[in-house]
Coordinates of C-alpha atoms and ligand atoms in Angstrom, one line a residue:
X1 CA 18.6 35.4 59.1
X2 CA 16.9 36.5 55.9
X3 CA 14.5 33.8 54.5
X4 CA 11.8 31.3 55.5
X5 CA 12.1 27.8 56.8
X6 CA 9.4 25.3 55.6
X7 CA 9.3 23.2 58.8
X8 CA 7.1 20.4 57.4
X9 CA 6.7 19.3 53.8
X10 CA 6.4 16.1 51.8
X11 CA 8.8 16.9 49.1
X12 CA 9.4 13.1 48.5
X13 CA 5.7 12.8 47.4
X14 CA 5.2 11.4 43.9
X15 CA 3.5 14.7 43.0
X16 CA 6.9 16.3 42.7
X17 CA 8.7 13.6 40.7
X18 CA 8.3 15.2 37.3
X19 CA 9.6 18.7 38.2
X20 CA 11.5 18.4 41.4
X21 CA 14.4 20.5 40.2
X22 CA 12.1 23.3 39.2
X23 CA 10.2 23.1 42.5
X24 CA 13.4 23.5 44.4
X25 CA 14.7 26.3 42.3
X26 CA 11.4 28.2 42.7
X27 CA 11.6 27.6 46.5
X28 CA 15.0 29.2 46.7
X29 CA 13.8 32.1 44.5
X30 CA 10.8 32.6 46.9
X31 CA 13.2 33.2 49.8
X32 CA 13.2 29.8 51.4
X33 CA 16.4 28.9 53.3
X34 CA 15.5 25.3 54.1
X35 CA 12.9 22.6 53.6
X36 CA 12.3 20.0 56.2
X37 CA 11.3 16.8 54.3
X38 CA 9.2 14.7 56.6
X39 CA 8.3 11.0 56.0
X40 CA 5.2 9.0 56.4
X41 CA 6.5 5.4 56.1
X42 CA 9.7 3.4 55.8
X43 CA 9.2 2.9 52.0
X44 CA 10.1 6.5 51.3
X45 CA 13.1 7.0 53.7
X46 CA 15.8 6.3 51.1
X47 CA 14.2 8.8 48.7
X48 CA 14.2 11.5 51.4
X49 CA 17.8 10.8 52.1
X50 CA 18.6 11.0 48.4
X51 CA 16.7 14.4 48.2
X52 CA 18.6 15.7 51.1
X53 CA 21.7 15.5 49.0
X54 CA 20.6 18.9 47.7
X55 CA 23.3 20.4 49.8
X56 CA 22.2 22.6 52.7
X57 CA 18.6 23.0 51.5
X58 CA 16.6 19.9 52.1
X59 CA 16.9 18.4 55.6
X60 CA 15.6 14.9 56.3
X61 CA 13.2 13.9 59.0
X62 CA 12.3 10.2 59.2
X63 CA 9.4 8.7 61.1
X64 CA 6.3 6.5 61.0
X65 CA 3.0 8.4 60.5
X66 CA 0.0 7.3 62.5
X67 CA -1.9 6.4 59.3
X68 CA -0.3 4.0 56.9
X69 CA -1.4 3.5 53.3
X70 CA -1.9 -0.1 52.3
X71 CA -3.1 0.8 48.8
X72 CA -4.4 4.0 47.2
X73 CA -7.9 3.1 48.5
X74 CA -7.1 1.6 51.9
X75 CA -5.4 3.2 54.9
X76 CA -5.0 1.9 58.5
X77 CA -3.5 2.9 61.8
X78 CA 0.3 2.4 62.3
X79 CA 1.5 -0.7 64.1
X80 CA 4.7 -1.9 65.7
X81 CA 5.5 -3.9 62.6
X82 CA 5.6 -0.6 60.6
X83 CA 8.0 0.7 63.2
X84 CA 10.2 -2.4 63.0
X85 CA 10.7 -1.8 59.3
X86 CA 11.6 1.8 59.9
X87 CA 14.0 1.6 62.9
X88 CA 17.0 0.1 61.2
X89 CA 16.9 2.8 58.5
X90 CA 16.5 5.6 61.0
X91 CA 19.5 4.3 62.9
X92 CA 21.5 4.0 59.7
X93 CA 20.9 7.7 58.9
X94 CA 20.6 9.1 62.5
X95 CA 23.5 11.5 62.1
X96 CA 21.9 13.2 59.1
X97 CA 18.4 13.6 60.6
X98 CA 17.2 17.0 61.9
X99 CA 14.0 15.4 63.5
X100 CA 11.9 12.3 63.9
X101 CA 8.7 12.8 62.0
X102 CA 6.0 12.7 61.0
X103 CA 4.7 11.0 64.1
X104 CA 1.5 11.2 66.0
X105 CA -2.0 9.9 66.8
X106 CA -5.0 9.8 64.5
X107 CA -8.1 8.2 66.0
X108 CA -10.4 8.9 63.1
X109 CA -12.8 6.0 63.1
X110 CA -11.9 4.8 59.6
X111 CA -8.3 4.2 60.7
X112 CA -8.9 2.7 64.1
X113 CA -11.6 0.1 64.7
X114 CA -10.7 -1.0 68.2
X115 CA -9.0 0.0 71.4
X116 CA -6.1 -2.3 70.4
X117 CA -5.7 -0.2 67.2
X118 CA -5.4 3.0 69.3
X119 CA -3.0 1.3 71.7
X120 CA -0.9 0.3 68.7
X121 CA -0.7 3.9 67.5
X122 CA 0.2 5.0 71.1
X123 CA 3.0 2.5 71.3
X124 CA 4.4 3.6 67.9
X125 CA 4.3 7.2 69.0
X126 CA 5.9 6.5 72.5
X127 CA 8.7 4.5 71.0
X128 CA 9.4 7.3 68.4
X129 CA 9.3 9.9 71.2
X130 CA 11.9 7.9 73.1
X131 CA 14.0 7.5 70.0
X132 CA 13.9 11.2 69.4
X133 CA 15.1 11.7 73.0
X134 CA 17.9 9.2 72.6
X135 CA 19.1 10.8 69.4
X136 CA 18.5 14.3 70.9
X137 CA 16.2 15.3 68.1
X138 CA 12.8 17.0 68.2
X139 CA 9.6 15.3 67.1
X140 CA 7.6 16.7 64.2
X141 CA 4.0 15.9 64.9
X142 CA 1.0 15.0 62.9
X143 CA -2.2 17.1 63.3
X144 CA -4.9 14.8 64.6
X145 CA -6.1 13.9 68.1
X146 CA -4.9 17.2 69.7
X147 CA -5.6 16.5 73.3
X148 CA -4.3 12.9 73.7
X149 CA -1.3 13.9 71.6
X150 CA -0.3 16.8 73.8
X151 CA -0.8 14.8 76.9
X152 CA 1.2 11.9 75.7
X153 CA 4.0 14.2 74.4
X154 CA 4.2 16.1 77.6
X155 CA 5.1 12.8 79.4
X156 CA 7.7 12.0 76.9
X157 CA 9.5 14.9 75.2
X158 CA 10.7 18.5 75.6
X159 CA 11.0 19.5 72.0
X160 CA 8.2 19.1 69.5
X161 CA 6.6 20.8 66.5
X162 CA 2.9 20.4 66.2
X163 CA 1.8 20.7 62.6
X164 CA -1.5 22.1 61.5
X165 CA -2.8 21.6 65.0
X166 CA -6.5 21.0 65.0
X167 CA -7.2 20.7 68.7
X168 CA -8.8 23.4 70.9
X169 CA -6.8 26.6 71.5
X170 CA -6.9 25.8 75.3
X171 CA -5.2 22.5 74.6
X172 CA -2.7 24.2 72.3
X173 CA -1.8 26.6 75.2
X174 CA -0.8 23.5 77.2
X175 CA 1.7 22.8 74.4
X176 CA 2.9 26.4 74.6
X177 CA 3.5 26.0 78.3
X178 CA 5.5 22.9 77.5
X179 CA 7.6 24.9 75.1
X180 CA 6.3 23.3 71.9
X181 CA 6.1 25.0 68.6
X182 CA 3.2 25.1 66.2
X183 CA 3.5 25.4 62.5
X184 CA 1.0 27.2 60.3
X185 CA 0.3 25.9 56.8
X186 CA -1.0 28.0 53.8
X187 CA -4.5 26.3 54.1
X188 CA -5.0 28.6 57.2
X189 CA -6.6 31.2 54.8
X190 CA -9.5 28.8 54.1
X191 CA -9.6 27.2 57.6
X192 CA -12.5 27.1 60.0
X193 CA -12.5 29.8 62.7
X194 CA -11.2 27.5 65.4
X195 CA -7.8 27.3 63.7
X196 CA -7.7 30.9 62.8
X197 CA -8.4 31.7 66.5
X198 CA -5.5 29.5 67.4
X199 CA -3.1 31.7 65.4
X200 CA -4.4 34.7 67.3
X201 CA -3.7 33.0 70.6
X202 CA -0.3 31.5 70.0
X203 CA 2.6 33.7 70.9
X204 CA 4.7 34.5 67.9
X205 CA 7.6 33.0 69.8
X206 CA 5.9 29.6 69.4
X207 CA 5.0 29.8 65.8
X208 CA 6.8 28.2 62.8
X209 CA 5.8 28.2 59.2
X210 CA 5.2 25.1 57.1
X211 CA 3.5 24.2 53.8
X212 CA 2.8 20.4 54.2
X213 CA 3.2 20.3 50.4
X214 CA 1.7 18.8 48.3
X215 CA -1.4 19.2 50.5
X216 CA -2.8 22.0 52.7
X217 CA -2.4 24.6 50.1
X218 CA -4.3 27.8 49.8
X219 CA -6.6 26.2 47.2
X220 CA -8.2 22.8 47.7
X221 CA -7.2 20.0 45.2
X222 CA -4.4 22.1 43.8
X223 CA -0.8 20.9 44.4
X224 CA 0.8 22.9 47.2
X225 CA 4.4 24.0 46.9
X226 CA 7.0 25.4 49.4
X227 CA 6.8 28.8 47.6
X228 CA 3.4 29.1 49.3
X229 CA 5.2 29.6 52.6
X230 CA 4.7 33.3 52.0
X231 CA 0.9 32.9 52.3
X232 CA 1.3 31.5 55.8
X233 CA 3.7 34.3 56.7
X234 CA 1.4 37.0 55.3
X235 CA -1.5 35.5 57.3
X236 CA 0.4 35.5 60.5
X237 CA 1.6 39.0 59.9
X238 CA -1.9 40.2 59.4
X239 CA -3.4 38.5 62.4
X240 CA -0.5 39.5 64.7
X241 CA -0.3 43.0 63.3
X242 CA 3.4 42.8 62.8
X243 CA 5.5 43.3 59.6
X244 CA 6.2 40.4 57.3
X245 CA 9.9 40.9 57.9
X246 CA 9.3 40.4 61.7
X247 CA 7.3 37.2 61.0
X248 CA 10.2 35.9 58.8
X249 CA 12.8 36.7 61.4
X250 CA 11.0 35.3 64.4
X251 CA 9.7 32.2 62.8
X252 CA 13.1 31.4 61.3
X253 CA 14.8 32.0 64.7
X254 CA 12.2 29.6 66.2
X255 CA 13.0 27.0 63.6
X256 CA 16.7 27.3 64.4
X257 CA 16.0 27.0 68.1
X258 CA 13.9 23.9 67.6
X259 CA 16.2 22.3 65.0
X260 CA 19.7 23.2 66.1
X261 CA 21.3 21.1 63.3
X262 CA 19.9 23.6 60.8
X263 CA 21.9 26.3 62.3
X264 CA 25.3 24.9 61.5
X265 CA 24.2 23.8 58.0
X266 CA 22.8 27.3 57.1
X267 CA 25.6 29.4 58.5
X268 CA 27.8 30.4 55.6
Ligands
ZN301 ZN1 2.4 16.2 56.8

Protein backbone atom coordinates (compact mmCIF):
# COMPACT_ATOMS: atom_id res chain seq x y z
CA UNK A 1 0.00 0.00 0.00
CA UNK A 2 1.39 3.43 -0.94
CA UNK A 3 1.74 5.73 2.05
CA UNK A 4 2.79 5.95 5.68
CA UNK A 5 0.97 5.13 8.88
CA UNK A 6 1.68 7.37 11.89
CA UNK A 7 1.29 4.71 14.57
CA UNK A 8 1.39 7.07 17.54
CA UNK A 9 0.45 10.74 17.69
CA UNK A 10 -1.42 13.07 20.03
CA UNK A 11 -3.53 14.86 17.49
CA UNK A 12 -6.04 15.74 20.23
CA UNK A 13 -3.43 17.92 21.95
CA UNK A 14 -4.39 21.57 22.43
CA UNK A 15 -1.40 22.49 20.23
CA UNK A 16 -3.48 21.52 17.19
CA UNK A 17 -6.73 23.25 18.12
CA UNK A 18 -6.22 26.35 16.01
CA UNK A 19 -5.32 24.66 12.72
CA UNK A 20 -6.38 21.04 12.92
CA UNK A 21 -7.98 21.02 9.45
CA UNK A 22 -4.79 22.29 7.88
CA UNK A 23 -2.65 19.80 9.83
CA UNK A 24 -4.80 16.94 8.56
CA UNK A 25 -4.80 18.26 5.00
CA UNK A 26 -0.99 18.57 5.07
CA UNK A 27 -0.68 15.07 6.51
CA UNK A 28 -2.65 13.64 3.60
CA UNK A 29 -0.57 15.59 1.11
CA UNK A 30 2.63 14.25 2.74
CA UNK A 31 1.55 10.71 1.93
CA UNK A 32 0.05 9.60 5.20
CA UNK A 33 -2.68 6.97 4.98
CA UNK A 34 -3.69 6.99 8.62
CA UNK A 35 -2.98 8.57 12.00
CA UNK A 36 -3.39 6.62 15.21
CA UNK A 37 -4.59 9.12 17.78
CA UNK A 38 -3.50 7.94 21.22
CA UNK A 39 -4.83 9.21 24.53
CA UNK A 40 -3.21 10.04 27.85
CA UNK A 41 -6.24 10.44 30.13
CA UNK A 42 -10.00 10.01 30.22
CA UNK A 43 -10.56 13.76 29.87
CA UNK A 44 -9.57 13.71 26.19
CA UNK A 45 -11.35 10.51 25.10
CA UNK A 46 -14.41 12.24 23.69
CA UNK A 47 -12.25 14.67 21.72
CA UNK A 48 -10.33 11.77 20.16
CA UNK A 49 -13.56 10.01 19.21
CA UNK A 50 -14.79 13.26 17.68
CA UNK A 51 -11.56 13.64 15.68
CA UNK A 52 -11.85 10.08 14.43
CA UNK A 53 -14.93 11.20 12.57
CA UNK A 54 -12.48 12.33 9.88
CA UNK A 55 -13.50 9.27 7.95
CA UNK A 56 -10.90 6.57 7.41
CA UNK A 57 -7.96 8.77 8.39
CA UNK A 58 -7.80 9.28 12.16
CA UNK A 59 -8.12 6.09 14.21
CA UNK A 60 -8.77 6.24 17.94
CA UNK A 61 -6.76 4.51 20.69
CA UNK A 62 -7.92 5.09 24.25
CA UNK A 63 -5.92 4.39 27.37
CA UNK A 64 -4.52 5.76 30.62
CA UNK A 65 -0.92 6.97 30.38
CA UNK A 66 1.39 6.08 33.31
CA UNK A 67 1.89 9.79 34.05
CA UNK A 68 -1.16 11.91 34.74
CA UNK A 69 -1.18 15.69 34.66
CA UNK A 70 -2.84 17.25 37.70
CA UNK A 71 -2.06 20.81 36.58
CA UNK A 72 0.35 22.28 34.03
CA UNK A 73 3.04 22.23 36.74
CA UNK A 74 2.25 19.01 38.54
CA UNK A 75 2.26 15.43 37.27
CA UNK A 76 1.95 12.14 39.12
CA UNK A 77 1.85 8.42 38.45
CA UNK A 78 -1.44 6.91 37.25
CA UNK A 79 -3.70 5.23 39.81
CA UNK A 80 -6.63 2.83 39.69
CA UNK A 81 -8.97 5.79 40.19
CA UNK A 82 -7.75 7.22 36.87
CA UNK A 83 -8.56 3.89 35.28
CA UNK A 84 -12.03 3.80 36.86
CA UNK A 85 -12.83 7.08 35.14
CA UNK A 86 -11.58 5.73 31.81
CA UNK A 87 -13.09 2.24 31.65
CA UNK A 88 -16.74 3.12 31.02
CA UNK A 89 -15.75 5.39 28.11
CA UNK A 90 -13.44 2.74 26.63
CA UNK A 91 -16.28 0.20 26.85
CA UNK A 92 -18.68 2.64 25.22
CA UNK A 93 -16.43 3.08 22.16
CA UNK A 94 -14.76 -0.34 22.12
CA UNK A 95 -15.97 -1.22 18.63
CA UNK A 96 -14.33 1.88 17.13
CA UNK A 97 -10.94 1.49 18.81
CA UNK A 98 -7.88 0.18 16.98
CA UNK A 99 -5.77 -0.16 20.16
CA UNK A 100 -5.57 0.48 23.89
CA UNK A 101 -3.02 3.24 24.52
CA UNK A 102 -1.04 5.04 25.51
CA UNK A 103 -0.26 2.74 28.43
CA UNK A 104 2.93 1.87 30.25
CA UNK A 105 5.23 2.31 33.20
CA UNK A 106 7.24 5.38 34.07
CA UNK A 107 9.27 5.15 37.24
CA UNK A 108 10.97 8.53 36.92
CA UNK A 109 11.47 9.60 40.59
CA UNK A 110 9.41 12.79 40.25
CA UNK A 111 6.32 10.72 39.32
CA UNK A 112 6.72 7.89 41.82
CA UNK A 113 7.73 8.50 45.41
CA UNK A 114 7.08 5.05 46.87
CA UNK A 115 6.76 1.37 46.03
CA UNK A 116 3.02 1.80 46.37
CA UNK A 117 3.11 4.34 43.53
CA UNK A 118 5.00 1.89 41.32
CA UNK A 119 2.54 -0.86 42.19
CA UNK A 120 -0.32 1.50 41.29
CA UNK A 121 1.16 2.02 37.82
CA UNK A 122 1.73 -1.72 37.43
CA UNK A 123 -1.91 -2.46 38.27
CA UNK A 124 -3.13 0.18 35.82
CA UNK A 125 -0.97 -1.37 33.10
CA UNK A 126 -1.93 -4.98 33.90
CA UNK A 127 -5.64 -4.17 33.80
CA UNK A 128 -5.29 -2.35 30.49
CA UNK A 129 -3.28 -5.23 29.05
CA UNK A 130 -6.05 -7.60 30.11
CA UNK A 131 -8.65 -5.28 28.64
CA UNK A 132 -6.76 -5.18 25.35
CA UNK A 133 -6.76 -8.98 25.29
CA UNK A 134 -10.49 -9.13 26.04
CA UNK A 135 -11.22 -6.68 23.24
CA UNK A 136 -8.67 -8.36 20.95
CA UNK A 137 -6.75 -5.10 20.51
CA UNK A 138 -3.02 -4.41 20.65
CA UNK A 139 -1.46 -2.17 23.28
CA UNK A 140 0.34 1.00 22.31
CA UNK A 141 3.03 1.51 24.80
CA UNK A 142 4.71 4.41 26.50
CA UNK A 143 8.46 4.78 26.31
CA UNK A 144 9.85 4.66 29.82
CA UNK A 145 11.00 1.81 32.05
CA UNK A 146 12.07 -0.48 29.22
CA UNK A 147 12.99 -3.62 31.09
CA UNK A 148 10.10 -3.87 33.61
CA UNK A 149 7.72 -2.95 30.80
CA UNK A 150 8.83 -5.69 28.42
CA UNK A 151 8.82 -8.26 31.20
CA UNK A 152 5.36 -7.32 32.36
CA UNK A 153 4.00 -7.20 28.80
CA UNK A 154 5.44 -10.59 27.97
CA UNK A 155 3.40 -12.10 30.80
CA UNK A 156 0.26 -10.39 29.57
CA UNK A 157 -0.03 -9.71 25.84
CA UNK A 158 0.93 -10.98 22.42
CA UNK A 159 0.46 -7.77 20.44
CA UNK A 160 2.15 -4.51 21.38
CA UNK A 161 3.76 -1.44 19.89
CA UNK A 162 6.59 0.03 21.91
CA UNK A 163 6.93 3.70 21.19
CA UNK A 164 10.24 5.60 21.24
CA UNK A 165 11.71 2.75 23.23
CA UNK A 166 14.49 3.97 25.51
CA UNK A 167 15.63 0.72 27.08
CA UNK A 168 18.72 -1.25 26.15
CA UNK A 169 18.91 -2.85 22.70
CA UNK A 170 19.31 -6.26 24.41
CA UNK A 171 15.98 -5.72 26.20
CA UNK A 172 14.39 -4.59 22.95
CA UNK A 173 15.49 -7.83 21.35
CA UNK A 174 13.43 -9.69 23.97
CA UNK A 175 10.49 -7.70 22.64
CA UNK A 176 11.36 -8.69 19.09
CA UNK A 177 11.36 -12.33 20.15
CA UNK A 178 7.91 -11.79 21.65
CA UNK A 179 6.75 -10.44 18.29
CA UNK A 180 6.37 -6.82 19.38
CA UNK A 181 6.78 -3.82 17.13
CA UNK A 182 8.84 -0.69 17.81
CA UNK A 183 7.94 2.72 16.44
CA UNK A 184 10.57 5.28 15.52
CA UNK A 185 9.83 9.01 15.96
CA UNK A 186 11.45 11.91 14.00
CA UNK A 187 13.46 12.91 17.11
CA UNK A 188 15.66 9.90 16.32
CA UNK A 189 17.85 12.20 14.23
CA UNK A 190 18.89 14.06 17.40
CA UNK A 191 18.82 11.06 19.78
CA UNK A 192 21.64 9.66 21.80
CA UNK A 193 23.61 6.80 20.29
CA UNK A 194 21.80 4.14 22.29
CA UNK A 195 18.54 4.78 20.46
CA UNK A 196 20.21 5.04 17.08
CA UNK A 197 21.91 1.72 17.75
CA UNK A 198 18.51 0.26 18.46
CA UNK A 199 17.29 1.09 14.95
CA UNK A 200 20.34 -0.68 13.58
CA UNK A 201 19.56 -3.80 15.58
CA UNK A 202 15.82 -4.05 15.10
CA UNK A 203 14.72 -6.09 12.09
CA UNK A 204 12.77 -3.95 9.61
CA UNK A 205 9.93 -6.47 10.05
CA UNK A 206 9.49 -5.16 13.63
CA UNK A 207 9.69 -1.44 12.87
CA UNK A 208 6.78 0.97 12.58
CA UNK A 209 6.84 4.74 12.11
CA UNK A 210 5.39 7.32 14.46
CA UNK A 211 5.66 11.03 15.14
CA UNK A 212 4.34 11.40 18.74
CA UNK A 213 3.20 14.85 17.58
CA UNK A 214 3.23 17.46 19.02
CA UNK A 215 6.43 16.28 20.76
CA UNK A 216 9.50 14.27 19.66
CA UNK A 217 10.00 16.30 16.51
CA UNK A 218 13.26 16.76 14.64
CA UNK A 219 13.82 20.06 16.43
CA UNK A 220 13.46 20.51 20.17
CA UNK A 221 10.72 22.93 21.33
CA UNK A 222 9.16 23.11 17.86
CA UNK A 223 5.67 21.62 17.38
CA UNK A 224 5.97 18.25 15.70
CA UNK A 225 3.44 17.27 13.01
CA UNK A 226 2.51 14.01 11.32
CA UNK A 227 4.12 15.26 8.06
CA UNK A 228 7.48 14.67 9.79
CA UNK A 229 6.89 10.93 9.45
CA UNK A 230 9.11 11.17 6.37
CA UNK A 231 12.05 12.10 8.63
CA UNK A 232 11.64 8.84 10.55
CA UNK A 233 11.32 6.94 7.27
CA UNK A 234 14.42 8.55 5.75
CA UNK A 235 16.42 7.81 8.86
CA UNK A 236 15.42 4.12 8.86
CA UNK A 237 16.15 3.94 5.13
CA UNK A 238 19.64 5.35 5.64
CA UNK A 239 20.52 3.13 8.62
CA UNK A 240 19.14 -0.02 7.03
CA UNK A 241 20.57 0.74 3.61
CA UNK A 242 17.23 0.13 1.86
CA UNK A 243 15.14 2.43 -0.30
CA UNK A 244 12.59 4.83 1.14
CA UNK A 245 9.94 2.99 -0.86
CA UNK A 246 10.88 -0.26 0.86
CA UNK A 247 10.69 1.37 4.31
CA UNK A 248 7.25 2.71 3.45
CA UNK A 249 5.97 -0.62 2.23
CA UNK A 250 7.35 -2.74 5.07
CA UNK A 251 6.43 -0.36 7.91
CA UNK A 252 2.91 0.07 6.54
CA UNK A 253 2.51 -3.70 6.22
CA UNK A 254 3.74 -4.02 9.80
CA UNK A 255 1.17 -1.48 10.96
CA UNK A 256 -1.60 -3.38 9.17
CA UNK A 257 -0.47 -6.64 10.77
CA UNK A 258 -0.45 -5.06 14.20
CA UNK A 259 -3.69 -3.11 13.77
CA UNK A 260 -5.92 -5.38 11.68
CA UNK A 261 -8.84 -2.95 11.96
CA UNK A 262 -6.90 -0.46 9.84
CA UNK A 263 -6.84 -2.89 6.97
CA UNK A 264 -10.56 -2.95 6.34
CA UNK A 265 -10.84 0.80 6.86
CA UNK A 266 -8.08 1.63 4.38
CA UNK A 267 -9.05 -0.78 1.65
CA UNK A 268 -10.86 1.15 -1.04
ZN1 LIG B 1 2.91 9.62 23.14
